[in-house]
Amino acid sequence: QADVFTYDPGFTSTAACESAITYIDGDLGELLYRGYPIEQLAEKSSHVEVCYLLMYGELPTAAQLSDFTQRITRHTMVHEQMHNFFRGFRRDSHPMATMVGVVGAMSAFYHDSLDINDPWHREVASIRMIAKLPTIAAMAYKYSIGQPFVYPKNALSYAGNFLNMCFAVPTEEYVVSPVLEKAMDRIMMLHADHEQNASTSTVRLAGSSGANPFACIAAGIACLWGPAHGGANQACLEMLRQIGSVERIPEFIARAKDKNDPFRLMGFGHRVYKNFDPRARVMKESADEVLGLLGIENNETLQVAKELEKIALEDEYFVSKKLYPNVDFYSGIILEAMGFPTSMFTPIFAISRTIGWISQWKEMISDPAGKIGRPRQLYIGPEKRDYVDLRNR
Ligand code: SDX
């Protein structure tokens, strides 16, 4: 009887799958990675250590962390022939378009040598993805601005290496700022996983057919691009710029409430959190830290964001709808302050979420109970009927 889908007007959704990776309590505003609160990890851990935790289920020992870091570091270069894929794109292509294409193309380079039914091959594919996605995102950025690709540097940290690949140029030394490196590492940690969100469900669904992991991650990147999902960080910063000043906030608050106006406050609301997104709190602290360091704490965009958050949290409409700032509300402000264009915000979300996609894919492949398989539907179309000849229509 498991197949019978009984439509419940209250639509109490049935669980799509079992997972032991991430837990969210939307009412409490709680997010746990393998049981550890995101606030503690953001303060004490690192993105690479969180990658280990999400993938293997436990915090690593010093030796395990060192070995894991080394395996990732030594796979950060992409096959030299992959450079050619970028040249097939227009220079002004959105970096997410390039990433979908190039990550999908990884199937042609690495998939044939892998058997996803072999646990060791799954491990190899996972390490390659974690290692190479930042390189591909940085190459997409460099290509879009007409600068030469920058190779990974094994002496740098995971976050520092990404900043270097994005901002270094052959003509002068680029020094990675420790504050920006820490802020980037924290952004990556905060975006690492988020249970069965749209892009993770896409990766699981693609993986449940036995498709190769590179193609599954490319599908996840495509889904993340949407403005209601990972594209919200870019849409949110563009919205803050459109508002432009604290004085214009009431105009946009009114539009967000107007059912006839498609405008929504980007960076607000969440499918699960009906309380503060815990990641937004940490992100807000980082925004103050980074902009303070850069001496731009009076940045107009940050002032508009803080005032908009304050007004929205006191406004009866948003309180009644339980609309709070989400992870995307402050991340764009930090990334812009670091020097990234808005087009790079979602690619940075994608490289951060790679570990979540990979961990959930591995969990699903190795545990039949984790397979989403084929979602059922409720048919609401016409009753069965006979064909009508053209002359009788
Ligand atoms: C991410 O799933 C994940 O975990 C995703 C994510 C992750 O880490 O993977 O957390 C990342 O995608 C965060 C969300 C980023 N998206 C945005 O910031 C875009 C703006 N937000 C909305 O599009 C919306 O809030 C959603 C899509 C995020 C959530 O939609 P829901 O839960 O289905 O809520 P809804 O659309 O049904 O809205 C409920 C009510 C509606 O009013 P009524 O129809 O009940 O009268 O709230 C209103 C909506 O009109 N509403 C908003 C609003 N979001 C919801 N009104 C104004 N501005 C908004 N942002």
Coordinates of C-alpha atoms and ligand atoms in Angstrom, one line a residue:
Q1 CA 0.0 0.0 0.0
A2 CA 3.1 2.2 0.3
D3 CA 2.4 3.3 -3.3
V4 CA -1.0 4.7 -2.7
F5 CA -0.8 8.5 -2.5
T6 CA -3.8 9.8 -0.5
Y7 CA -4.2 13.5 -1.0
D8 CA -4.5 15.3 2.2
P9 CA -5.8 18.9 1.7
G10 CA -3.6 19.9 4.7
F11 CA -0.9 18.3 2.6
T12 CA 1.2 16.9 5.5
S13 CA 4.3 16.1 3.4
T14 CA 5.8 12.6 3.8
A15 CA 9.5 12.4 4.5
A16 CA 11.4 12.1 1.1
C17 CA 14.3 10.1 2.6
E18 CA 16.2 9.2 5.8
S19 CA 19.4 11.1 6.4
A20 CA 21.9 11.4 9.3
I21 CA 23.8 14.4 8.1
T22 CA 22.0 17.7 8.9
Y23 CA 19.2 18.5 11.3
I24 CA 17.1 21.7 11.2
D25 CA 14.6 22.9 13.7
G26 CA 12.7 25.6 11.8
D27 CA 10.8 26.8 14.8
L28 CA 13.8 27.0 17.1
G29 CA 16.1 28.3 14.4
E30 CA 18.5 25.5 15.0
L31 CA 20.9 23.9 12.5
L32 CA 23.2 20.9 13.4
Y33 CA 25.8 19.3 11.2
R34 CA 26.1 15.7 12.4
G35 CA 24.8 16.9 15.8
Y36 CA 27.1 19.9 16.2
P37 CA 25.5 23.4 16.3
I38 CA 26.4 25.6 13.3
E39 CA 27.3 28.5 15.7
Q40 CA 30.0 26.5 17.5
L41 CA 31.4 25.2 14.2
A42 CA 31.5 28.7 12.7
E43 CA 33.4 29.9 15.7
K44 CA 35.8 27.0 16.3
S45 CA 36.1 24.9 13.1
S46 CA 37.1 25.3 9.5
H47 CA 35.5 24.5 6.2
V48 CA 37.8 21.6 5.5
E49 CA 37.2 20.1 8.9
V50 CA 33.4 20.6 8.4
C51 CA 33.8 18.7 5.0
Y52 CA 35.4 15.8 7.0
L53 CA 32.6 15.9 9.6
L54 CA 29.8 15.9 7.0
M55 CA 31.4 13.2 4.9
Y56 CA 32.5 10.8 7.6
G57 CA 30.2 11.7 10.5
E58 CA 32.8 12.5 13.1
L59 CA 35.2 15.4 13.9
P60 CA 38.7 14.3 12.7
T61 CA 41.8 13.7 14.8
A62 CA 44.8 15.9 13.9
A63 CA 46.3 13.1 11.8
Q64 CA 43.0 12.5 10.0
L65 CA 42.5 16.2 9.3
S66 CA 46.1 16.5 8.0
D67 CA 45.7 13.5 5.6
F68 CA 42.2 14.7 4.4
T69 CA 43.6 18.2 3.8
Q70 CA 46.5 16.9 1.9
R71 CA 44.3 14.6 -0.4
I72 CA 42.1 17.7 -1.2
T73 CA 45.1 20.0 -1.8
R74 CA 46.7 17.6 -4.2
H75 CA 43.7 17.4 -6.4
T76 CA 42.9 21.1 -6.8
M77 CA 44.2 21.4 -10.4
V78 CA 41.9 20.5 -13.2
H79 CA 42.9 18.5 -16.4
E80 CA 44.7 21.0 -18.6
Q81 CA 42.3 20.2 -21.5
M82 CA 39.4 21.4 -19.4
H83 CA 40.6 24.9 -20.0
N84 CA 39.3 24.6 -23.5
F85 CA 35.7 24.3 -22.3
F86 CA 35.7 27.9 -21.0
R87 CA 36.6 29.3 -24.4
G88 CA 33.4 27.9 -25.8
F89 CA 31.4 30.4 -23.6
R90 CA 30.8 34.1 -24.4
R91 CA 32.9 36.2 -22.1
D92 CA 29.7 37.7 -20.6
S93 CA 28.2 34.3 -19.7
H94 CA 27.0 34.1 -16.1
P95 CA 29.6 32.1 -14.2
M96 CA 26.9 29.7 -13.1
A97 CA 26.2 28.8 -16.7
T98 CA 29.9 28.1 -17.1
M99 CA 30.0 26.0 -13.9
V100 CA 27.0 23.9 -15.0
G101 CA 28.7 23.2 -18.3
V102 CA 32.3 22.6 -17.0
V103 CA 31.3 20.5 -14.0
G104 CA 29.0 18.4 -16.2
A105 CA 32.0 18.0 -18.5
M106 CA 34.0 16.5 -15.7
S107 CA 32.0 13.4 -16.4
A108 CA 33.9 13.0 -19.6
F109 CA 37.3 13.3 -17.8
Y110 CA 36.8 11.3 -14.7
H111 CA 33.6 9.3 -14.9
D112 CA 34.8 6.5 -17.2
S113 CA 37.5 5.5 -14.8
L114 CA 35.0 5.3 -11.8
D115 CA 32.5 2.6 -10.7
I116 CA 30.1 4.3 -8.3
N117 CA 29.3 0.9 -6.8
D118 CA 32.8 0.8 -5.5
P119 CA 33.1 2.7 -2.2
W120 CA 36.7 3.6 -2.9
H121 CA 35.8 5.1 -6.3
R122 CA 33.0 7.1 -4.6
E123 CA 35.6 8.4 -2.2
V124 CA 37.9 9.4 -5.1
A125 CA 35.1 11.2 -7.0
S126 CA 34.1 13.0 -3.8
I127 CA 37.6 14.3 -3.0
R128 CA 38.1 15.4 -6.7
M129 CA 34.8 17.4 -6.5
I130 CA 35.6 19.1 -3.2
A131 CA 39.1 19.9 -4.5
K132 CA 38.3 21.1 -8.0
L133 CA 35.0 23.1 -7.7
P134 CA 36.8 26.2 -6.3
T135 CA 39.3 26.0 -9.1
I136 CA 36.5 25.8 -11.7
A137 CA 34.6 28.7 -10.1
A138 CA 37.7 30.9 -10.0
M139 CA 38.4 30.0 -13.7
A140 CA 34.8 31.0 -14.5
Y141 CA 35.4 34.3 -12.8
K142 CA 38.8 35.0 -14.5
Y143 CA 37.3 34.1 -17.9
S144 CA 34.4 36.5 -17.4
I145 CA 36.8 39.4 -16.7
G146 CA 39.3 38.5 -19.4
Q147 CA 42.2 37.7 -17.0
P148 CA 44.4 34.7 -17.2
F149 CA 43.6 31.6 -15.1
V150 CA 45.6 31.4 -11.8
Y151 CA 46.7 27.9 -10.8
P152 CA 46.1 26.6 -7.3
K153 CA 48.8 27.1 -4.7
N154 CA 49.3 24.1 -2.3
A155 CA 50.8 26.3 0.4
L156 CA 47.5 28.2 0.8
S157 CA 44.4 27.2 2.8
Y158 CA 41.2 26.1 1.1
A159 CA 39.6 29.5 1.4
G160 CA 42.9 31.4 0.8
N161 CA 43.6 29.4 -2.3
F162 CA 40.2 30.3 -3.7
L163 CA 40.8 34.0 -3.0
N164 CA 44.2 33.8 -4.6
M165 CA 42.9 32.1 -7.8
C166 CA 40.2 34.8 -8.1
F167 CA 42.2 37.9 -7.3
A168 CA 45.9 37.2 -8.1
V169 CA 47.3 38.5 -11.4
P170 CA 50.7 37.5 -13.0
T171 CA 51.9 41.0 -12.8
E172 CA 52.1 41.4 -9.1
E173 CA 52.1 39.5 -5.8
Y174 CA 48.6 39.0 -4.2
V175 CA 48.7 38.7 -0.4
V176 CA 45.7 36.9 1.1
S177 CA 44.2 39.0 4.0
P178 CA 43.7 36.7 7.1
V179 CA 40.4 38.5 7.9
L180 CA 39.1 37.9 4.3
E181 CA 40.4 34.3 4.4
K182 CA 38.5 33.7 7.7
A183 CA 35.4 35.4 6.4
M184 CA 35.5 33.3 3.2
D185 CA 36.1 30.1 5.2
R186 CA 33.1 30.9 7.5
I187 CA 30.8 31.7 4.5
M188 CA 31.8 28.2 3.1
M189 CA 31.0 26.5 6.4
L190 CA 27.7 28.2 6.8
H191 CA 26.6 27.1 3.3
A192 CA 28.0 23.6 3.5
D193 CA 24.8 21.7 3.9
H194 CA 21.1 22.2 4.7
E195 CA 19.3 18.9 4.7
Q196 CA 16.8 18.3 1.8
N197 CA 16.8 21.8 0.1
A198 CA 15.9 22.0 -3.6
S199 CA 19.4 21.5 -5.0
T200 CA 20.3 18.7 -2.6
S201 CA 17.1 16.9 -3.5
T202 CA 18.0 17.4 -7.2
V203 CA 21.4 15.7 -6.6
R204 CA 19.8 12.8 -4.7
L205 CA 17.1 12.4 -7.3
A206 CA 19.7 12.4 -10.2
G207 CA 21.9 10.0 -8.2
S208 CA 19.1 7.6 -7.5
S209 CA 19.1 6.7 -11.2
G210 CA 22.7 5.7 -11.0
A211 CA 23.9 8.8 -12.9
N212 CA 27.6 9.6 -12.3
P213 CA 28.4 12.0 -9.4
F214 CA 29.8 14.8 -11.7
A215 CA 26.5 14.9 -13.7
C216 CA 24.5 14.9 -10.4
I217 CA 26.5 17.8 -9.0
A218 CA 26.0 19.7 -12.3
A219 CA 22.3 19.2 -11.9
G220 CA 22.5 20.5 -8.3
I221 CA 24.3 23.7 -9.5
A222 CA 21.6 24.3 -12.1
C223 CA 18.9 24.1 -9.4
L224 CA 20.8 26.3 -7.0
W225 CA 21.0 29.1 -9.6
G226 CA 17.3 29.9 -9.1
P227 CA 16.6 33.3 -7.3
A228 CA 14.3 31.6 -4.9
H229 CA 17.2 29.3 -3.8
G230 CA 20.9 30.0 -4.1
G231 CA 20.4 32.9 -6.5
A232 CA 18.8 34.8 -3.7
N233 CA 22.2 36.2 -2.4
Q234 CA 22.7 37.9 -5.8
A235 CA 19.1 39.0 -6.0
C236 CA 19.2 40.3 -2.4
L237 CA 22.2 42.6 -3.0
E238 CA 20.7 43.9 -6.2
M239 CA 17.5 44.6 -4.2
L240 CA 19.4 46.5 -1.5
R241 CA 21.1 48.6 -4.2
Q242 CA 17.7 49.2 -5.8
I243 CA 16.3 50.5 -2.5
G244 CA 19.4 52.7 -2.3
S245 CA 18.7 54.6 0.9
V246 CA 17.1 54.1 4.3
E247 CA 14.5 56.7 3.3
R248 CA 13.1 54.4 0.5
I249 CA 12.7 51.3 2.7
P250 CA 9.0 51.9 3.5
E251 CA 8.2 52.0 -0.2
F252 CA 9.7 48.5 -0.7
I253 CA 8.1 47.1 2.5
A254 CA 4.7 48.2 1.1
R255 CA 5.5 46.5 -2.2
A256 CA 6.5 43.3 -0.5
K257 CA 3.1 43.2 1.2
D258 CA 1.1 44.0 -1.9
K259 CA -0.2 40.7 -3.3
N260 CA -0.6 42.2 -6.7
D261 CA 3.1 43.1 -6.8
P262 CA 5.5 40.2 -7.6
F263 CA 8.2 42.0 -5.6
R264 CA 9.5 40.0 -2.6
L265 CA 12.1 40.9 0.0
M266 CA 15.0 38.8 -1.2
G267 CA 17.0 37.3 1.7
F268 CA 13.8 37.0 3.8
G269 CA 11.7 34.0 4.5
H270 CA 12.5 30.3 4.3
R271 CA 10.8 27.0 3.5
V272 CA 11.8 25.6 6.9
Y273 CA 12.9 28.4 9.3
K274 CA 9.9 30.1 10.8
N275 CA 12.4 31.8 13.2
F276 CA 15.8 33.4 12.6
D277 CA 18.0 31.4 10.2
P278 CA 21.0 30.8 12.6
R279 CA 23.4 31.3 9.7
A280 CA 22.1 34.8 9.2
R281 CA 23.1 35.8 12.7
V282 CA 26.7 34.5 12.1
M283 CA 26.8 36.1 8.7
K284 CA 25.7 39.5 10.2
E285 CA 28.7 39.3 12.7
S286 CA 31.0 38.6 9.8
A287 CA 29.7 41.5 7.8
D288 CA 30.4 43.9 10.7
E289 CA 33.9 42.4 11.1
V290 CA 34.9 42.5 7.4
L291 CA 33.4 45.9 6.6
G292 CA 35.0 47.3 9.9
L293 CA 38.4 45.9 8.9
L294 CA 38.0 47.5 5.4
G295 CA 36.9 50.8 7.1
I296 CA 33.6 50.8 5.2
E297 CA 31.3 50.0 8.2
N298 CA 29.2 53.0 7.1
N299 CA 28.7 51.3 3.7
E300 CA 25.3 52.5 2.5
T301 CA 24.2 48.9 1.5
L302 CA 25.0 47.6 5.0
Q303 CA 23.1 50.5 6.6
V304 CA 20.1 49.8 4.3
A305 CA 20.3 46.1 5.2
K306 CA 20.4 46.7 9.0
E307 CA 17.5 49.2 8.9
L308 CA 15.5 47.0 6.6
E309 CA 16.0 44.0 9.0
K310 CA 15.0 46.2 12.0
I311 CA 11.8 47.5 10.3
A312 CA 10.8 44.1 8.9
L313 CA 11.3 42.3 12.3
E314 CA 9.0 44.8 14.0
D315 CA 6.4 44.9 11.2
E316 CA 3.1 43.0 11.9
Y317 CA 2.9 41.5 8.4
F318 CA 6.4 39.9 8.4
V319 CA 6.0 38.8 12.0
S320 CA 2.7 37.2 11.2
K321 CA 4.2 35.4 8.2
K322 CA 7.3 34.5 10.3
L323 CA 9.6 36.0 7.7
Y324 CA 13.1 36.5 9.0
P325 CA 16.4 37.2 7.3
N326 CA 17.9 34.0 5.9
V327 CA 21.5 33.0 5.0
D328 CA 21.4 35.1 1.9
F329 CA 20.6 38.4 3.5
Y330 CA 24.1 39.4 4.6
S331 CA 26.3 37.1 2.5
G332 CA 26.2 39.3 -0.5
I333 CA 27.3 42.4 1.4
I334 CA 30.4 40.6 2.6
L335 CA 31.2 39.1 -0.8
E336 CA 30.8 42.5 -2.4
A337 CA 33.1 44.1 0.2
M338 CA 35.7 41.4 -0.6
G339 CA 35.6 42.5 -4.3
F340 CA 33.4 39.9 -5.9
P341 CA 30.8 41.0 -8.5
T342 CA 27.2 39.9 -7.7
S343 CA 27.5 37.2 -10.5
M344 CA 30.0 35.3 -8.3
F345 CA 27.8 35.1 -5.3
T346 CA 25.9 32.0 -6.3
P347 CA 29.0 30.2 -7.6
I348 CA 30.5 30.7 -4.1
F349 CA 27.4 29.2 -2.6
A350 CA 27.8 26.3 -5.1
I351 CA 31.4 25.5 -4.1
S352 CA 30.5 25.8 -0.4
R353 CA 27.5 23.4 -0.9
T354 CA 29.5 20.9 -2.9
I355 CA 30.4 19.0 0.3
G356 CA 26.7 18.8 1.3
W357 CA 25.7 17.5 -2.1
I358 CA 28.5 15.0 -2.2
S359 CA 27.9 13.7 1.4
Q360 CA 24.1 13.4 0.7
W361 CA 24.9 11.6 -2.6
K362 CA 27.2 9.2 -0.9
E363 CA 24.7 8.5 1.9
M364 CA 21.9 7.9 -0.7
I365 CA 24.1 5.6 -2.9
S366 CA 25.2 3.5 0.1
D367 CA 21.8 3.3 1.8
P368 CA 18.8 2.2 -0.3
A369 CA 16.5 3.8 2.3
G370 CA 18.1 7.1 1.2
K371 CA 16.9 6.9 -2.4
I372 CA 14.1 9.4 -3.2
G373 CA 13.4 7.4 -6.4
R374 CA 10.5 8.7 -8.4
P375 CA 8.2 11.2 -6.7
R376 CA 4.4 10.3 -7.0
Q377 CA 1.9 12.8 -8.3
L378 CA -1.8 13.5 -7.8
Y379 CA -3.4 13.5 -11.3
I380 CA -5.9 16.4 -11.8
G381 CA -6.2 16.3 -15.6
P382 CA -9.2 15.2 -17.8
E383 CA -11.0 11.9 -17.4
K384 CA -10.3 9.2 -20.1
R385 CA -11.8 10.2 -23.5
D386 CA -11.8 9.2 -27.2
Y387 CA -9.9 10.8 -30.0
V388 CA -11.8 13.5 -32.1
D389 CA -11.0 13.7 -35.8
L390 CA -9.7 17.0 -37.0
R391 CA -12.9 17.6 -39.2
N392 CA -15.1 17.2 -36.1
R393 CA -13.2 19.6 -33.8
Ligands
SDX1 C1 17.9 29.4 0.4 O1 15.8 25.0 1.6 C2 16.9 25.6 2.0 O2 17.4 25.2 2.9 C3 17.4 26.7 1.1 C4 18.6 27.4 1.7 C5 19.8 26.4 1.7 O3 20.7 26.6 2.5 O4 19.8 25.5 0.8 O5 18.4 27.8 3.0 C6 19.0 28.6 0.9 O6 17.4 29.1 -0.6 C7 17.3 30.4 1.4 C8 16.0 31.1 0.8 C9 16.5 32.2 -0.2 N1 15.4 32.8 -1.0 C10 15.0 34.0 -0.8 O7 15.5 34.8 0.0 C11 13.9 34.5 -1.8 C12 12.8 35.3 -1.0 N2 12.1 34.3 -0.2 C13 10.9 33.7 -0.7 O8 11.0 33.4 -2.1 C14 10.3 32.6 0.1 O9 10.4 33.0 1.4 C15 10.9 31.2 0.1 C16 10.9 30.6 -1.3 C17 12.3 31.2 0.5 C18 10.1 30.4 1.0 O10 8.9 30.2 0.5 P1 7.7 29.5 1.4 O11 8.2 28.9 2.7 O12 7.0 28.5 0.5 O13 6.9 30.6 1.8 P2 5.7 31.2 0.9 O14 6.3 31.5 -0.4 O15 4.6 30.3 0.9 O16 5.5 32.5 1.7 C19 4.6 32.5 2.8 C20 4.0 33.8 2.8 C21 3.3 34.2 1.5 O17 2.3 35.0 1.8 P3 0.7 34.3 1.7 O18 0.7 33.6 0.3 O19 0.7 33.3 2.9 O20 -0.2 35.5 1.9 O21 5.0 34.8 3.0 C22 5.1 35.7 1.9 C23 4.4 35.0 0.8 O22 3.8 35.9 -0.1 N3 6.5 35.8 1.6 C24 7.2 36.9 1.4 C25 8.5 36.6 1.3 N4 8.7 35.3 1.4 C26 7.4 34.8 1.7 N5 6.7 38.2 1.2 C27 7.7 39.1 0.9 N6 9.0 38.9 0.8 C28 9.4 37.6 1.0 N7 10.7 37.3 0.9

